[in-house]
Each structure stands twice: as C-alpha cells, then as structure tokens.
Short mmCIF file of C-alpha atoms in Angstrom, two decimals:
data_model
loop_
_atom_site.label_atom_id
_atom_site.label_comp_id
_atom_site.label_asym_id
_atom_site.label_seq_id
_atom_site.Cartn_x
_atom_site.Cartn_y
_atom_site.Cartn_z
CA UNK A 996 0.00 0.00 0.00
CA UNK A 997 2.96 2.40 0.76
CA UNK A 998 4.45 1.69 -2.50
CA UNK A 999 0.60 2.42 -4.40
CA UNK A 1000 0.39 5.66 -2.53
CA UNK A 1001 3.79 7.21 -2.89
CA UNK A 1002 2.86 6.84 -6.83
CA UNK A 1003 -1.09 8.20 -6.28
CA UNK A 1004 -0.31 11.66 -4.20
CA UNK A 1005 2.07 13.14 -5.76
CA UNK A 1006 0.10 12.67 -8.87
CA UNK A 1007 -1.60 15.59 -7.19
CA UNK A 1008 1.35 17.54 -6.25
CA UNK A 1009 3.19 17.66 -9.78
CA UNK A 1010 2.29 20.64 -12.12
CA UNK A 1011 -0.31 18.80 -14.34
CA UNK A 1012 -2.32 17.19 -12.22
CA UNK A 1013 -2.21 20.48 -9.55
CA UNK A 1014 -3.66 22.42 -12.03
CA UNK A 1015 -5.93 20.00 -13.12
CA UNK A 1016 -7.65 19.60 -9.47
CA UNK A 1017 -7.50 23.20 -9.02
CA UNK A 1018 -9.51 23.59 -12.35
CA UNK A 1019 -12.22 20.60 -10.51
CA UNK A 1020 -12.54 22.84 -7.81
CA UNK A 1021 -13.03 26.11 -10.00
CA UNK A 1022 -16.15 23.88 -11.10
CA UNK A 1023 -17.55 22.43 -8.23
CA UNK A 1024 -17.23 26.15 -6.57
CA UNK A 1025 -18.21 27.71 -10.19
CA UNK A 1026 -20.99 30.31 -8.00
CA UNK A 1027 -18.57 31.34 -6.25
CA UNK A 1028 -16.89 34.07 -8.54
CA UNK A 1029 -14.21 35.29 -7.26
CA UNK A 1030 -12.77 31.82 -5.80
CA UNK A 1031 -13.48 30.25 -9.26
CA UNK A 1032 -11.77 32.57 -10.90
CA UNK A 1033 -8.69 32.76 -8.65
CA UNK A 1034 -8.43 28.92 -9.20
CA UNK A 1035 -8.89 29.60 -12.59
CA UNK A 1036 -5.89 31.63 -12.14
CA UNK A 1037 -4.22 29.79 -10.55
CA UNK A 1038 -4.14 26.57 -12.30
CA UNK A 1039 -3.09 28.78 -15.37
CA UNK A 1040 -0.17 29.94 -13.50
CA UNK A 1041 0.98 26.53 -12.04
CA UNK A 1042 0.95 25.39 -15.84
CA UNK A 1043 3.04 28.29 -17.40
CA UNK A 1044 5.32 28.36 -15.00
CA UNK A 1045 6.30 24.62 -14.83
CA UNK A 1046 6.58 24.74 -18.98
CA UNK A 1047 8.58 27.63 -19.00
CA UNK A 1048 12.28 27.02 -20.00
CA UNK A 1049 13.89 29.23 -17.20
CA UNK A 1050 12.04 27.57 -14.44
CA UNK A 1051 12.89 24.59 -15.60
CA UNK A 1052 16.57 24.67 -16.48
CA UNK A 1053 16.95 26.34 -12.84
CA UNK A 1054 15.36 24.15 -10.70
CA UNK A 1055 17.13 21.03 -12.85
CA UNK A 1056 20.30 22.89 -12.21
CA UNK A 1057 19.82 23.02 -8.44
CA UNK A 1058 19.74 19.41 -8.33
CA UNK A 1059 22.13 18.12 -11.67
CA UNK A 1060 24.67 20.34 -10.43
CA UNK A 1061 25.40 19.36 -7.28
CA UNK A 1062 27.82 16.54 -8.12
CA UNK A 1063 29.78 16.54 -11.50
CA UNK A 1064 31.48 13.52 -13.03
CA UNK A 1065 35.33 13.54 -11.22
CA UNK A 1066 37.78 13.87 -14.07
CA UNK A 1067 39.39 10.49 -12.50
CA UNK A 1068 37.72 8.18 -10.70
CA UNK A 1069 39.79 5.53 -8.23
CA UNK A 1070 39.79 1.79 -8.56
CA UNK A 1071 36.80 0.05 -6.13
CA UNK A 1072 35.62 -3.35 -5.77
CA UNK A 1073 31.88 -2.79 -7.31
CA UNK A 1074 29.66 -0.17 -9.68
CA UNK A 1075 26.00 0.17 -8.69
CA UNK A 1076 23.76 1.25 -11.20
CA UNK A 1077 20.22 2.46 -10.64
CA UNK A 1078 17.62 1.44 -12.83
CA UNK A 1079 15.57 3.40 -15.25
CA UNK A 1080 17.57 3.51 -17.72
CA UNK A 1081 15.47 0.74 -19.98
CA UNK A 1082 12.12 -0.42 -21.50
CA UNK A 1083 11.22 -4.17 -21.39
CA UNK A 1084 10.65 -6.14 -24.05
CA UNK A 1085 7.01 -5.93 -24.51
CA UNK A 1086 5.00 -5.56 -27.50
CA UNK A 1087 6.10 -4.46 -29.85
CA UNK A 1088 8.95 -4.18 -29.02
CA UNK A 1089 11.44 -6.10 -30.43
CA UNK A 1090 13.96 -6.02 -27.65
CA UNK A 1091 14.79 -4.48 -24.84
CA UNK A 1092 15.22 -1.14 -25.45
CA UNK A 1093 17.06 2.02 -23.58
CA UNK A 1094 14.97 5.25 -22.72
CA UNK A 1095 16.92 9.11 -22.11
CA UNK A 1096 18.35 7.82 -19.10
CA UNK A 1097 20.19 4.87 -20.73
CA UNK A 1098 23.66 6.73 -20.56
CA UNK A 1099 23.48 4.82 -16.64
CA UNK A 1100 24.21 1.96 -18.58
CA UNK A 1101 26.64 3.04 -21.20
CA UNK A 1102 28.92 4.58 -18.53
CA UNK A 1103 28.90 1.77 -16.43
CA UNK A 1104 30.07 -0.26 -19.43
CA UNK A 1105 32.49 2.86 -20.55
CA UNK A 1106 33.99 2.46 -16.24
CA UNK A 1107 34.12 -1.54 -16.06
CA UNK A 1108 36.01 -1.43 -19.46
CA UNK A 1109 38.47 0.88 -18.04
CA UNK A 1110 39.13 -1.23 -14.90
CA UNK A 1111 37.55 0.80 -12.23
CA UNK A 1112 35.93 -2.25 -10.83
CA UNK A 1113 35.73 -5.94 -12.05
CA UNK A 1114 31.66 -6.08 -10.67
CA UNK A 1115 28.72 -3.96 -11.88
CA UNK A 1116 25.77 -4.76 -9.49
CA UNK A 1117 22.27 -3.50 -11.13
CA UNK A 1118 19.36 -2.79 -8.90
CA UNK A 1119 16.26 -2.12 -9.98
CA UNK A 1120 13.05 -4.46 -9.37
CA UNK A 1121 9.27 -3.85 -10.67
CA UNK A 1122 5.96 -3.53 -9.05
CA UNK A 1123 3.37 -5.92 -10.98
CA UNK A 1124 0.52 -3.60 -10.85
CA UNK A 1125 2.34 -1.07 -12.84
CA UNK A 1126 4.73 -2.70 -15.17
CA UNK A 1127 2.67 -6.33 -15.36
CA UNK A 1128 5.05 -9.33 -16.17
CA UNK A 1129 7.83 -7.71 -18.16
CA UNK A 1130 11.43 -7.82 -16.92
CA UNK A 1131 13.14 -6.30 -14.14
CA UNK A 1132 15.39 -2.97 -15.15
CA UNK A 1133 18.04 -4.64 -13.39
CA UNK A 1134 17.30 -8.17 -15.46
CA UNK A 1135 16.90 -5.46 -19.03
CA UNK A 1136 20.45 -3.84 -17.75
CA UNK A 1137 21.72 -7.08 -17.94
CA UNK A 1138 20.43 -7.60 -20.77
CA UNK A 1139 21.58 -4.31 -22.89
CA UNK A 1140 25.20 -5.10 -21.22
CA UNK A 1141 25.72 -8.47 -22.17
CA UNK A 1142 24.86 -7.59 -25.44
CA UNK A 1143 27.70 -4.84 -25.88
CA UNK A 1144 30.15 -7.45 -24.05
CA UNK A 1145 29.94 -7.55 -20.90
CA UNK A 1146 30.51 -10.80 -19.61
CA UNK A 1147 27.85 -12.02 -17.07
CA UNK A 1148 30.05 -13.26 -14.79
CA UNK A 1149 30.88 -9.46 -13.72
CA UNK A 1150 27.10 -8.59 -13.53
CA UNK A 1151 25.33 -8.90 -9.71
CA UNK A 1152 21.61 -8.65 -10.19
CA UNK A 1153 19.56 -6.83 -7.54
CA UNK A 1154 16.21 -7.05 -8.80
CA UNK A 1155 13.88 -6.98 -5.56
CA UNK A 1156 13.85 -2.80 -5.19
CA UNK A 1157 10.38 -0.96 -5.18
CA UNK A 1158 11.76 2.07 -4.65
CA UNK A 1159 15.42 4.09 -4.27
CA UNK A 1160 14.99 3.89 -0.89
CA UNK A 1161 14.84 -0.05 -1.93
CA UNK A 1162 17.62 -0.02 -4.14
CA UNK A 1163 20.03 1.18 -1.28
CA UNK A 1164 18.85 -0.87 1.44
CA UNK A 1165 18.97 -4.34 -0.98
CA UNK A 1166 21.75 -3.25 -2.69
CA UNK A 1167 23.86 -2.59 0.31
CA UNK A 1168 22.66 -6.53 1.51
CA UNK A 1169 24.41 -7.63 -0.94
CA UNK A 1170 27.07 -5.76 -1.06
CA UNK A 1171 28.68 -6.13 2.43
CA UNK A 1172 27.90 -10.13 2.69
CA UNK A 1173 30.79 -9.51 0.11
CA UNK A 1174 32.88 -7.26 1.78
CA UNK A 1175 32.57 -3.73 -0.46
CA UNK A 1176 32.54 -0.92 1.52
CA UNK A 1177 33.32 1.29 -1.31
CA UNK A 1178 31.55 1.47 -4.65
CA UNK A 1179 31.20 4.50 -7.77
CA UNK A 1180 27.21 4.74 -8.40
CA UNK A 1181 25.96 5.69 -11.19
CA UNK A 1182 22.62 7.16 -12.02
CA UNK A 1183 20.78 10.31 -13.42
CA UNK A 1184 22.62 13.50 -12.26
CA UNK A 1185 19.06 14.64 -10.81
CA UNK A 1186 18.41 11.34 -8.93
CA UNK A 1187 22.14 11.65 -8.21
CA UNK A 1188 21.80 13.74 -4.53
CA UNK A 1189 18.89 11.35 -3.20
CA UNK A 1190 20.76 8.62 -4.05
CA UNK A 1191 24.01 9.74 -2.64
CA UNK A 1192 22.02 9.90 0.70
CA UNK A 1193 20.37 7.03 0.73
CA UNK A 1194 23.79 4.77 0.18
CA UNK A 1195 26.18 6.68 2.92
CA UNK A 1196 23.45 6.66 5.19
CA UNK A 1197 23.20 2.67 4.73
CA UNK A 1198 26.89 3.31 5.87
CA UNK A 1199 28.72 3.35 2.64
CA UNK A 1200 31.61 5.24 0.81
CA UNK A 1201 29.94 6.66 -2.53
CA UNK A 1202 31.75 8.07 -4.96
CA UNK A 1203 29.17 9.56 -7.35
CA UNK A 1204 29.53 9.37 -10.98
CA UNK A 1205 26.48 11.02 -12.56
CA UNK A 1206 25.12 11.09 -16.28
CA UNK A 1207 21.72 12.00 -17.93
CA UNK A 1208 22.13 15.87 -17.53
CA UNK A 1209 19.86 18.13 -19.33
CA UNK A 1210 21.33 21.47 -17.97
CA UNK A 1211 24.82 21.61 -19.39
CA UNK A 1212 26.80 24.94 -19.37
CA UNK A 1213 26.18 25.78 -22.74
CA UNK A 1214 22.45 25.27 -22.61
CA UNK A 1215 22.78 27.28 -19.47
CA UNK A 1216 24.88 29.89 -20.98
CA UNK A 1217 22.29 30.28 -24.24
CA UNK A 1218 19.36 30.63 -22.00
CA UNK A 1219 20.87 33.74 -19.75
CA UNK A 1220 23.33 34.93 -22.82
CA UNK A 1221 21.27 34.37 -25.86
CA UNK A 1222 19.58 36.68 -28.21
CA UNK A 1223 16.04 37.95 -27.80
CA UNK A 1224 15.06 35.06 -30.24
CA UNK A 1225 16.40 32.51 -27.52
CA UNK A 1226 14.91 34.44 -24.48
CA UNK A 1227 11.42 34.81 -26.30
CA UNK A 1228 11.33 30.98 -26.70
CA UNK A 1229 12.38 30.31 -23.31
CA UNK A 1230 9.67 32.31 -22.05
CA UNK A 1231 7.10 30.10 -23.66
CA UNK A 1232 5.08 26.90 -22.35
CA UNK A 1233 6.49 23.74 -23.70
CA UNK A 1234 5.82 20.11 -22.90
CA UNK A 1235 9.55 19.56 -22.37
CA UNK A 1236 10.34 21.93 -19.68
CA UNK A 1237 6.95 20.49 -18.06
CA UNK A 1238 7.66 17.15 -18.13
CA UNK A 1239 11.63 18.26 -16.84
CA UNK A 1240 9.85 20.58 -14.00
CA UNK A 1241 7.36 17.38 -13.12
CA UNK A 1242 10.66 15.29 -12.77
CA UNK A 1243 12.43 18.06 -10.43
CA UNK A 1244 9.30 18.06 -7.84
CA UNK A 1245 9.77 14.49 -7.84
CA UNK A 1246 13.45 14.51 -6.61
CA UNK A 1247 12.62 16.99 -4.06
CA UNK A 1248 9.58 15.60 -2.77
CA UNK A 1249 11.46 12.41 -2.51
CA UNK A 1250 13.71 13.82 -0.83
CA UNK A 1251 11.61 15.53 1.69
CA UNK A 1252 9.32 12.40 2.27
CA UNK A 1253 12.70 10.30 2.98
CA UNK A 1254 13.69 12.51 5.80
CA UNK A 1255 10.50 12.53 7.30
CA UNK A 1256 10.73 8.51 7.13
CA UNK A 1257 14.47 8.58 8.60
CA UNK A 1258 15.98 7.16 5.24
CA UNK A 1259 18.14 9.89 5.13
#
C-alpha cells in the first residue's frame, strides 16, 4: 500500500495534475466568482510556469549540479547502477530497449572497461501492478550489457527494489555479505543527490559518478546569454520543460518524504 500511494499523491502535487484539481474545484465552486476565478488563475499559472524554460533549467540545475562527473575516478571493488535507464521487451517491441536515461548503462560499461571495478551490481526491481510481467530494469540492464560485451560473470543482479529507498537498502545486503565498503554509483545526475544519501546513510563510501544531464553549461549559458530570439522561446510553455519541472518536484519531494521517514 505504501508503494501504491507514494505513486497516487504526488500525482496531485506535480504541475499537471495540480492544475488539473484546481480547475475541478473552480467547477464544483463555479458560483462562487471570485474563488473560481482565482483557481482559474491559478491553475493557469501553475501550468506556465512549470513549462517555462527558465524555471525549468533552474530548478534542474539546483539538483544536476550538485555533483559533476570527477575527471578520474579511483579503482573500487563494485559499480552500482540504478535502474531506469530501460524499456522491457514488450509488445512491440522487439527487444529491450534504452529510454533518455540509458547513458546509466553506457557509462557503467564505458567504467568496467576501463578497470575501475571488475563487478557492476544492477538494482532495480518492478511492481506488478504497474509494469505487469515484463522484466526487471536490473534483469533489461543485464540484458543491454551483455549484449555490448559484458561478460555475465561481472554482472550482480539486484532485482527486488520498489523504490530508491529499496535499491540502497537491498543493494547494500548484498554488497557487504561480500565485503565492499566502497563502490562508484551511477545514475541520473538529478536522482544523483537522493541517491548519494540514501547509500552513505546505509553506511557506505559513494563516490558519485552522474550522467543524464539536461542542464549543461552551454544550454545554461544560451538561455541567460542568448539573443532575444532565444529568451522569447524560453519564455514560452512547452511540454519539455513540463515534463523536466514534473521530474524536479519528484526529486525533491522524494527527498523531503525520505527525511521525514528517517531514510536519510
């Protein structure tokens, strides 16, 4: 049931679906004039704000930016990478298949290929009401890796996680009934700082080796630099910066709810 609500509420919480139950409200109170059309308001404002590019890029860049990839990265016994990085094999699929944040995968292939640790443990489970009887992210990781060469032998599968908070706690299970106390995790630079916390508090050394960003310093650089052409598009509502503004909230509400919890 935990698992069921932490998806429902903040349904309710992220831009879309705020504006969509303040817009039910405006209805339900539509005699009331001046509260409909303050909720009216409202819900317009939640929506243009959360689709506008500067909003966006700036709340992305609070989170992407706290941790950059470290220009050289020390030997350790084991790489844990998160899932999400895949789609399962469903139809019609004709194979497993990687989504945007797929570069988890390809960098943990690009650091086992360079030696900086002989095991690349992938966690990520799947909750059957929600993703029905496809494979695990953890079994598709597998997958996608053995299929560019990486031998299965140097692949741990952790594939019991709900949740991040699940991915640390199993992970970590595994990982010191072998003896690692020191690992380079890889993940989304915007899951990045949840994840960070959730591993050290689980009383592990994380070194943090992030990919996935959408805010990079040019992008950055156009947005507050560029033309009048640039800045006039920025201004305007877009389904990307949305869906990127929907994806912040979720980092930091994750965040908040795992402190309240004591995960972090």
């Amino acid at each position: 049931m935990f698992v069921f609500l932490s998806k429902l509420l903040p349904l309710f919480v992220y831009p879309l679906g705020l504006a969509c139950l303040l817009l039910i409200l405006a209805l339900i109170l539509g005699r009331h004039r001046r509260i409909r059309n303050a909720l009216v308001i409202g819900s317009l404002a939640v929506l243009y704000l959360a689709s506008n590019r500067w909003v966006a890029y700036g709340l992305a860049q609070s989170l992407e930016w706290q941790y950059f990839p470290p220009e050289k990265l020390p030997n350790v016994q084991a790489i844990v990478v998160l899932g999400g990085g895949t789609e399962s094999q469903q139809f019609p699929r004709p194979a497993v298949e990687i989504n945007a944040a797929g570069d988890r995968i390809l960098y943990a292939a690009q650091l086992y290929r360079e030696g900086i640790a002989p095991v690349l443990l992938l966690s990520g489970g799947s909750i059957d009401w929600q993703d029905g009887d496809g494979g695990t992210p953890a079994d598709d990781m597998a997958t996608i890796l053995k299929e560019i060469g990486i031998p299965e032998s140097a692949l741990w599968l952790q594939n019991r996680s709900q949740n991040t908070h699940d991915d640390a706690i199993f992970s970590v299970e595994m990982l010191k009934k072998a003896g690692i106390q020191q690992i380079v995790l890889v993940t989304s630079a915007a899951h990045m700082p949840r994840s960070v916390a959730l591993f050290k508090h689980e009383g592990l050394d994380v070194i943090p080796a992030p990919v996935d960003y959408t805010v990079t310093q040019q992008g950055w650089k156009t947005l507050v630099e560029g033309g009048w052409q640039a800045k006039i598009i920025s201004l305007l509502p877009n389904a990307s910066s949305l869906g990127l503004t929907t994806n912040v909230i979720k980092e930091y509400l994750g965040i908040l709810i795992y402190h309240l919890q004591g995960w972090l």
